[in-house]
XYZ file of C-alpha atoms in Angstrom:
579
model
C -0.892 12.144 -19.733
C -3.268 9.173 -19.631
C -4.301 7.631 -16.347
C -3.664 10.619 -14.084
C -5.886 13.396 -15.322
C -8.471 13.104 -12.554
C -5.733 13.856 -10.048
C -5.133 17.109 -11.911
C -8.785 18.048 -11.559
C -9.787 20.991 -13.689
C -6.637 20.817 -15.816
C -8.016 17.841 -17.690
C -11.405 19.478 -18.255
C -9.798 22.691 -19.418
C -7.541 20.893 -21.875
C -10.392 18.874 -23.329
C -12.713 21.839 -23.843
C -9.997 24.038 -25.319
C -8.894 21.294 -27.670
C -12.461 21.009 -28.953
C -12.814 24.743 -29.470
C -9.441 24.958 -31.172
C -10.401 22.173 -33.549
C -13.642 23.973 -34.410
C -11.756 27.195 -35.048
C -9.222 25.440 -37.239
C -12.008 23.780 -39.218
C -13.746 27.117 -39.721
C -10.503 28.774 -40.789
C -9.746 25.964 -43.239
C -13.161 26.252 -44.904
C -12.874 30.023 -45.298
C -10.703 29.639 -48.350
C -7.851 31.673 -46.828
C -4.314 30.469 -47.579
C -1.694 30.741 -44.878
C 1.323 32.767 -45.826
C 2.993 36.158 -45.513
C 1.480 39.577 -45.939
C -1.384 41.242 -44.183
C -3.649 38.256 -44.729
C -1.342 35.682 -43.099
C -2.932 33.455 -40.484
C -2.142 34.612 -36.968
C -1.719 38.319 -37.814
C -4.118 41.062 -36.784
C -4.489 43.568 -39.682
C -3.949 47.228 -38.838
C -6.947 49.534 -39.138
C -7.314 51.239 -42.501
C -9.146 54.373 -43.423
C -12.673 53.728 -44.573
C -12.473 50.088 -43.548
C -15.743 50.301 -41.638
C -17.600 51.093 -44.860
C -15.449 49.020 -47.172
C -15.695 46.008 -44.904
C -19.404 45.656 -45.350
C -21.489 44.400 -48.211
C -24.340 46.277 -49.723
C -26.612 44.392 -47.342
C -24.758 45.705 -44.252
C -23.094 42.364 -43.288
C -19.332 41.788 -42.804
C -17.267 41.046 -45.867
C -15.679 37.637 -46.472
C -12.265 39.154 -45.793
C -13.514 40.574 -42.474
C -14.882 37.204 -41.412
C -11.558 35.570 -42.256
C -9.693 38.135 -40.162
C -11.928 37.491 -37.147
C -11.535 33.727 -37.501
C -7.755 34.054 -37.783
C -7.653 36.177 -34.637
C -9.829 33.691 -32.710
C -7.633 30.808 -33.902
C -4.514 32.642 -32.739
C -5.915 33.300 -29.284
C -7.156 29.728 -28.926
C -3.759 28.395 -29.993
C -2.129 30.368 -27.203
C -4.692 29.105 -24.711
C -4.175 25.503 -25.828
C -0.414 25.754 -25.546
C -0.568 27.618 -22.250
C -3.044 25.224 -20.628
C -1.242 22.131 -21.874
C 2.056 23.528 -20.631
C 0.552 24.313 -17.226
C -0.896 20.804 -16.950
C 2.379 19.220 -18.014
C 4.430 21.349 -15.635
C 2.048 20.532 -12.770
C 2.281 16.841 -13.625
C 6.090 17.076 -13.614
C 5.955 18.987 -10.339
C 3.859 16.272 -8.703
C 6.081 13.523 -10.084
C 9.147 15.355 -8.831
C 7.605 15.571 -5.356
C 7.290 11.795 -4.930
C 9.862 10.463 -2.472
C 10.986 6.813 -2.752
C 12.970 4.221 -0.813
C 13.825 0.596 -1.692
C 10.984 -1.893 -1.225
C 12.780 -4.695 0.620
C 16.206 -4.535 2.245
C 16.064 -8.112 3.536
C 17.561 -11.306 2.160
C 14.227 -13.001 1.458
C 12.331 -11.756 -1.592
C 9.001 -13.472 -2.268
C 8.701 -12.037 -5.764
C 5.382 -10.217 -5.387
C 1.818 -11.495 -5.303
C 0.945 -14.310 -7.705
C -2.169 -14.381 -9.933
C -4.938 -16.845 -9.130
C -6.405 -19.383 -11.553
C -8.449 -16.617 -13.192
C -5.457 -14.384 -13.862
C -6.404 -11.981 -11.049
C -3.618 -10.731 -8.776
C -4.045 -9.551 -5.171
C -2.124 -6.576 -3.798
C -0.383 -6.312 -0.438
C 0.631 -2.830 0.707
C 2.392 -2.080 3.992
C 1.287 1.234 5.521
C 3.907 2.703 7.855
C 3.519 5.655 10.213
C 6.889 7.196 11.094
C 7.504 9.265 14.244
C 10.418 11.078 12.564
C 11.201 14.444 14.203
C 13.758 15.545 11.628
C 12.373 18.943 10.640
C 10.662 21.914 12.244
C 7.141 20.851 11.248
C 7.484 17.345 12.696
C 9.248 18.638 15.798
C 6.434 21.088 16.480
C 3.907 18.271 16.213
C 5.863 15.436 17.803
C 7.008 16.985 21.077
C 9.589 14.826 22.940
C 12.465 17.250 22.375
C 14.974 14.623 23.515
C 14.197 12.644 20.350
C 14.690 15.515 17.846
C 16.821 14.480 14.854
C 17.088 10.970 16.265
C 16.392 7.788 14.292
C 12.687 7.339 13.486
C 10.432 4.532 14.701
C 7.701 2.739 12.737
C 4.994 3.395 15.297
C 2.131 2.430 12.962
C 2.296 -0.706 10.820
C -0.730 -1.912 8.864
C -0.735 -4.483 6.090
C -3.458 -3.713 3.546
C -4.553 -6.703 1.459
C -6.651 -6.011 -1.642
C -8.259 -9.229 -2.850
C -7.451 -10.537 -6.323
C -11.024 -9.971 -7.516
C -11.210 -6.528 -5.822
C -14.319 -7.567 -3.904
C -12.855 -7.037 -0.432
C -10.009 -5.503 1.536
C -8.407 -6.735 4.745
C -6.118 -4.694 6.997
C -3.921 -6.279 9.667
C -2.251 -4.012 12.241
C 0.792 -5.047 14.212
C 0.966 -3.375 17.645
C 3.997 -1.134 18.043
C 5.092 -3.078 21.143
C 5.330 -6.426 19.301
C 8.638 -8.252 19.867
C 10.181 -9.943 16.809
C 13.426 -11.347 15.487
C 14.812 -8.748 13.068
C 16.167 -9.959 9.707
C 19.455 -8.920 8.160
C 18.945 -5.696 6.184
C 21.372 -4.196 3.678
C 21.098 -0.571 2.602
C 21.739 0.438 -1.035
C 25.056 2.006 0.050
C 26.210 -1.402 1.304
C 25.741 -0.770 5.026
C 24.649 -4.015 6.697
C 22.383 -4.320 9.716
C 22.942 -7.897 10.975
C 20.027 -10.106 11.947
C 19.130 -9.659 15.616
C 20.271 -12.292 18.093
C 17.217 -11.761 20.251
C 13.751 -10.236 20.163
C 13.538 -6.587 19.131
C 10.533 -4.254 19.291
C 8.992 -4.113 15.819
C 8.958 -0.326 15.515
C 12.789 -0.314 15.575
C 12.820 -1.913 12.116
C 12.716 1.553 10.530
C 16.094 2.351 12.097
C 17.718 -0.543 10.257
C 17.949 1.141 6.870
C 14.446 2.542 6.386
C 10.996 1.244 5.419
C 12.552 -1.534 3.334
C 13.639 -3.222 6.568
C 10.136 -2.892 8.039
C 8.902 -4.670 4.897
C 11.592 -7.338 5.377
C 10.516 -7.918 9.000
C 6.896 -8.418 7.923
C 7.970 -10.739 5.119
C 9.983 -12.919 7.492
C 7.178 -13.147 10.043
C 4.152 -13.584 7.788
C 5.520 -15.104 4.529
C 3.183 -12.678 2.762
C 4.614 -11.164 -0.453
C 4.507 -7.375 -0.042
C 4.086 -5.493 -3.300
C 4.345 -1.891 -2.085
C 4.753 0.291 0.969
C 3.599 3.795 1.829
C 5.123 5.703 4.751
C 3.742 8.912 6.267
C 5.047 11.171 9.073
C 3.397 13.524 11.591
C 3.035 16.524 9.288
C 1.723 14.226 6.555
C -1.145 13.049 8.780
C -2.032 16.671 9.526
C -1.955 17.783 5.876
C -4.009 14.783 4.711
C -6.646 15.333 7.409
C -6.829 19.019 6.458
C -7.071 18.257 2.732
C -9.958 15.834 3.180
C -11.836 18.294 5.349
C -11.872 16.301 8.579
C -12.668 12.781 9.774
C -15.530 11.957 12.180
C -14.552 9.915 15.270
C -16.399 8.945 18.434
C -15.619 8.531 22.161
C -17.942 7.022 24.756
C -17.097 9.718 27.340
C -15.307 13.048 27.488
C -11.611 12.285 27.089
C -8.393 14.174 27.785
C -5.138 12.330 27.082
C -2.858 13.923 29.644
C -1.105 12.336 32.635
C 0.149 14.087 35.750
C 3.737 13.903 34.534
C 2.806 15.491 31.214
C 2.589 12.367 29.093
C -0.192 11.795 26.618
C -1.168 13.102 23.201
C -3.101 16.118 24.488
C -6.289 14.987 22.741
C -9.378 16.552 24.336
C -12.798 15.620 22.973
C -16.357 15.749 24.243
C -18.476 12.612 24.424
C -19.961 11.520 21.112
C -18.881 12.196 17.524
C -16.480 14.977 16.558
C -15.010 15.801 13.155
C -11.270 16.078 13.680
C -8.558 17.340 11.373
C -5.083 18.817 11.457
C -3.182 18.426 14.708
C -6.249 16.996 16.442
C -6.275 14.103 13.957
C -2.636 13.422 14.781
C -3.444 13.475 18.498
C -6.178 10.887 17.943
C -3.848 8.540 16.083
C -1.162 8.898 18.759
C -3.413 8.585 21.818
C -2.408 5.768 24.126
C -3.183 7.164 27.572
C -6.941 7.667 27.501
C -8.249 4.835 25.321
C -9.308 1.397 26.634
C -6.570 0.151 29.002
C -3.936 2.781 28.152
C -1.806 0.400 26.054
C -0.725 0.357 22.442
C -3.557 -2.088 21.716
C -6.195 0.555 22.424
C -4.323 2.983 20.209
C -4.426 0.423 17.384
C -8.205 0.101 17.718
C -8.571 3.905 17.610
C -6.466 3.970 14.444
C -8.829 1.426 12.877
C -11.842 3.599 13.640
C -10.070 6.590 12.076
C -8.963 4.649 8.964
C -12.456 3.285 8.336
C -13.981 6.723 8.764
C -11.336 8.285 6.514
C -12.059 5.679 3.825
C -15.732 6.665 3.898
C -14.779 10.353 3.645
C -12.418 9.692 0.751
C -15.200 7.976 -1.155
C -17.390 11.029 -0.618
C -14.619 13.387 -1.734
C -13.829 11.249 -4.765
C -17.213 12.311 -6.164
C -16.349 15.994 -5.934
C -16.055 17.921 -9.172
C -14.164 20.783 -7.536
C -10.698 20.681 -9.160
C -9.161 22.755 -6.371
C -10.306 20.183 -3.789
C -9.080 17.259 -5.875
C -5.728 18.888 -6.522
C -5.399 19.686 -2.820
C -5.946 16.024 -1.948
C -3.451 14.885 -4.580
C -0.805 17.390 -3.486
C -1.248 16.553 0.209
C -1.026 12.810 -0.410
C 2.121 13.086 -2.522
C 3.940 15.460 -0.203
C 2.980 13.363 2.839
C 4.354 10.025 1.685
C 7.464 8.038 0.966
C 6.742 5.097 -1.340
C 8.625 2.267 -3.008
C 9.929 2.687 -6.592
C 6.923 0.792 -7.943
C 4.733 3.789 -7.029
C 7.072 6.535 -8.214
C 4.750 8.126 -10.792
C 1.430 9.959 -10.550
C -0.262 7.560 -12.932
C 0.829 4.574 -10.824
C -0.606 6.130 -7.675
C -3.752 7.031 -9.578
C -4.167 3.467 -10.855
C -3.688 2.137 -7.320
C -6.294 4.540 -5.934
C -8.769 3.361 -8.573
C -8.157 -0.269 -7.576
C -8.710 0.510 -3.894
C -11.850 2.464 -4.724
C -13.484 -0.674 -6.154
C -14.026 -2.115 -2.668
C -17.190 -0.894 -0.893
C -16.717 0.120 2.773
C -18.863 -2.832 3.856
C -16.172 -5.216 2.594
C -13.277 -3.489 4.380
C -12.189 -5.353 7.515
C -9.756 -3.796 10.000
C -8.031 -6.276 12.332
C -5.208 -6.461 14.844
C -2.672 -9.279 14.724
C -3.662 -11.725 17.494
C -1.162 -11.265 20.334
C -0.253 -12.321 23.863
C 1.712 -10.475 26.510
C 5.335 -11.574 26.583
C 6.446 -13.547 29.605
C 10.152 -13.105 28.883
C 12.320 -11.207 31.407
C 12.478 -7.462 30.871
C 9.556 -7.406 28.441
C 6.727 -6.324 30.711
C 3.945 -4.759 28.675
C 5.397 -6.020 25.404
C 3.517 -8.472 23.202
C 4.301 -11.360 20.862
C 2.261 -12.931 18.042
C -0.304 -15.385 19.421
C 0.683 -18.889 18.394
C -1.801 -20.410 15.979
C -4.236 -17.524 15.664
C -1.753 -14.963 14.333
C -0.644 -17.498 11.736
C -4.303 -18.121 10.826
C -4.726 -14.457 9.957
C -1.480 -14.413 7.975
C -2.521 -17.558 6.121
C -5.868 -16.061 5.174
C -4.058 -13.102 3.649
C -1.575 -15.366 1.857
C -4.406 -17.446 0.431
C -6.584 -14.437 -0.398
C -9.396 -15.385 1.992
C -11.582 -12.480 3.108
C -11.218 -11.792 6.839
C -14.903 -10.884 7.137
C -15.971 -14.466 6.344
C -18.137 -13.410 3.384
C -16.044 -14.992 0.664
C -15.020 -13.238 -2.514
C -16.374 -12.400 -5.910
C -14.248 -14.982 -7.700
C -16.288 -16.907 -10.314
C -17.615 -20.091 -8.767
C -17.544 -18.776 -5.193
C -20.947 -19.497 -3.692
C -20.543 -16.597 -1.299
C -20.370 -14.024 -4.067
C -23.297 -12.324 -5.829
C -23.902 -13.821 -9.223
C -21.644 -16.782 -8.484
C -24.053 -19.294 -9.954
C -24.128 -17.478 -13.273
C -20.356 -17.372 -13.526
C -19.524 -20.733 -11.994
C -19.192 -22.369 -15.379
C -17.178 -19.523 -16.895
C -13.835 -20.468 -18.350
C -11.086 -18.716 -16.372
C -8.856 -16.437 -18.414
C -5.341 -17.618 -19.069
C -2.810 -16.790 -16.395
C -0.024 -14.395 -17.392
C 2.495 -16.128 -19.598
C 5.912 -17.034 -18.219
C 8.963 -18.701 -19.675
C 8.374 -22.453 -20.055
C 10.103 -24.728 -17.595
C 13.074 -26.820 -18.650
C 12.894 -30.596 -18.870
C 13.157 -32.081 -15.340
C 16.445 -33.787 -16.219
C 18.001 -30.387 -16.912
C 16.909 -28.674 -13.678
C 19.577 -28.621 -10.968
C 18.044 -28.728 -7.473
C 19.954 -28.478 -4.203
C 18.126 -30.053 -1.236
C 18.726 -28.836 2.325
C 17.555 -30.340 5.588
C 15.519 -27.672 7.425
C 13.317 -30.054 9.421
C 14.170 -28.610 12.836
C 11.848 -25.653 12.321
C 12.546 -22.051 13.174
C 12.003 -22.505 16.888
C 14.662 -25.215 17.024
C 12.493 -27.205 19.439
C 13.263 -30.429 17.576
C 16.500 -31.825 16.237
C 16.658 -32.125 12.463
C 15.450 -35.448 11.092
C 18.552 -37.309 9.957
C 19.094 -37.993 6.269
C 16.113 -36.010 4.998
C 18.092 -34.061 2.376
C 19.355 -37.289 0.810
C 15.951 -38.987 0.989
C 14.130 -36.106 -0.713
C 16.887 -35.732 -3.312
C 16.399 -39.418 -4.163
C 12.642 -38.834 -4.380
C 13.210 -36.011 -6.859
C 15.571 -38.159 -8.918
C 12.820 -40.743 -9.226
C 10.545 -38.021 -10.602
C 13.022 -37.251 -13.392
C 15.032 -34.496 -11.655
C 18.301 -36.355 -12.091
C 20.395 -33.302 -11.135
C 18.896 -33.152 -7.634
C 21.586 -33.379 -4.927
C 21.673 -33.302 -1.131
C 23.359 -30.155 0.216
C 25.634 -30.249 3.243
C 24.214 -26.865 4.265
C 21.062 -26.972 6.368
C 18.299 -24.520 7.269
C 15.376 -23.935 9.607
C 11.880 -23.758 8.119
C 8.466 -24.505 9.562
C 7.090 -25.332 6.125
C 8.846 -26.692 3.049
C 9.872 -23.976 0.570
C 11.672 -23.758 -2.755
C 13.859 -20.703 -3.268
C 15.481 -19.548 -6.487
C 18.028 -16.852 -7.254
C 17.067 -15.285 -10.595
C 13.928 -14.603 -12.608
C 15.070 -17.075 -15.232
C 14.788 -19.893 -12.671
C 11.195 -19.095 -11.636
C 9.499 -21.516 -14.039
C 11.909 -24.337 -13.200
C 11.375 -23.792 -9.456
C 7.605 -23.895 -10.027
C 8.027 -27.194 -11.919
C 9.797 -28.693 -8.896
C 6.948 -27.543 -6.641
C 4.368 -29.078 -8.966
C 6.224 -32.393 -9.035
C 6.238 -32.521 -5.234
C 2.647 -31.322 -4.836
C 3.704 -28.113 -3.103
C 1.560 -24.940 -3.362
C 2.619 -22.025 -5.553
C 3.152 -19.939 -2.412
C 6.054 -22.216 -1.458
C 8.131 -20.876 -4.387
C 10.125 -17.784 -3.416
C 12.791 -15.628 -4.992
C 15.728 -15.057 -2.642
C 19.175 -13.486 -2.605
C 20.412 -16.060 -0.111
C 20.602 -19.049 -2.477
C 22.870 -19.610 -5.507
C 20.207 -21.471 -7.492
C 17.070 -23.560 -7.054
C 17.163 -24.819 -3.472
C 14.577 -27.008 -1.756
C 14.365 -26.488 2.016
C 12.721 -29.592 3.530
C 10.815 -28.075 6.439
C 9.452 -29.156 9.771
C 6.251 -30.269 8.017
C 8.157 -32.987 6.089
C 10.156 -34.937 8.620
C 9.085 -38.294 7.155
C 7.411 -39.810 4.099
C 7.135 -38.824 0.469
C 5.102 -35.629 0.982
C 4.834 -32.864 3.579
C 2.132 -33.100 6.218
C -0.822 -31.217 4.733
C -1.760 -28.059 6.629
C -5.079 -27.957 8.471
C -8.042 -26.513 6.549
C -7.781 -22.777 6.067
C -9.969 -20.687 8.355
C -12.938 -18.936 6.765
C -13.083 -15.925 9.076
C -10.669 -13.954 11.245
C -10.555 -15.227 14.848
C -12.213 -13.134 17.545
C -8.760 -12.292 18.886
C -8.216 -10.161 15.746
C -10.817 -7.660 16.986
C -12.341 -7.136 13.516
C -14.045 -3.835 12.646
C -16.188 -3.524 9.516
C -15.775 -0.477 7.286
C -19.507 0.198 7.236
C -19.630 0.494 11.012
C -20.038 4.238 11.493
C -21.280 3.671 15.053
C -17.906 2.531 16.436
C -16.992 4.492 19.564
C -13.777 4.308 21.604
C -14.031 3.330 25.282
C -12.271 5.861 27.519
C -9.677 4.809 30.100
C -10.701 5.520 33.707
C -9.061 8.680 35.035
C -8.849 10.401 31.653
C -12.276 12.030 31.551
C -13.178 15.651 32.221
């Protein structure tokens, strides 16, 4: 069982030590000159006592006879064999039990599939994981914790949504939270059983995405908004938060004043803490994560900031616990994590989760940056208190994640990056070869359909006339003689190339290279029959799209960044909620 033994704690140690002892016993037995076979001297049998054996079994010098030594060695070998088999069986059964406990759902139920994160020039691949907190009240444990009896057995909401970005070089980690009250256009989502949830015709609160087929639709909503390829998701419910907090032994949090989250009409999480730092676990940890009335201005934004403080503190505690040698503690953490989560099929085995945890562990807390998606209050009718992504600054954060730029402004550890330790020594290093892919076809053999999508997603401008034909002609001049203008149109802010099957990936990338488009513009999608170029709002005229502005080097202040090393963070308390 390679790759997962540390999760099994003492099982691995026990197997290793017993294997070594068994091997020693076998070696000793082999050198004794005894021959396995039937009869009283057969290996694995314990000879019956015989009269006078005590005297006959000794030499004239008083030591045990050779036959006596062989009998003892055979008995020891037999016992050790049973221990080896029993321990290995226990470890294997526990491994199977843990694997069988992992719950999965499809990764992406939407039409747009970005094909996963792409490796950089050095062959290093970033990871994007969507963390989802469900308010499901579908069993007794969650109902006891969740309250709100009118919502029992109702459809769940994705009340916590955090995108975790692990940099390609594993030097840093960025987390972007989307407030629960964010209003978005929901994409079309199709469940595995064929049930279709049509795309919304208006803005919908983001936490409702979970009701449109499950976490795969929450992933689809993020993909549509951010254009970030999401590699995995992990979803946890109320009882999962409690069990994880208990397993880790508590998480320290801080409030600037005494706080009690309880309104006159009975609303609030019930959290009651004294001023300063308190180690919380169990139901109290859940109350902290759910507290809205009592933190900052009593909105979902304050709750998001409190969740960041908790996540950073939990990350520091996990790193401490990861050094424990207590197998019971390690197994408790593993069991709690597995039973608490629903994951995508790409994380459906213990060794996969173990490998992921080892990747995450590479980032020191000082390079973890927790942020909130920049937002503005909606001014649309009926949306009081709801928020929308802040134009410009929200996209800046998403772009930094797409382009693997650290949100803390400290750069990465990629060879040649002046911001990284040891960069000068590695600046001249030859980058390793990128993962091999199928070679692209000759341009003259690649069929490309070109669609006019120059109006943009907001539809504020009319589509530029004739752009599909003009760009198709441009492609023909570059040797793509099978490029044709499509009568179908689209709506894209930036020019993208979509392809239908894995076999078309290299050809689609060749089209992007010919047009000078970035690798991120190439996307796998179920909504196109073949390689399709969508000429976006950024390419209304000329022979090339308008280049984007320089990428930002640090998250904007509106993202409210919190560094993972900041163990002094303390939540402001909302007036009227002190005691």
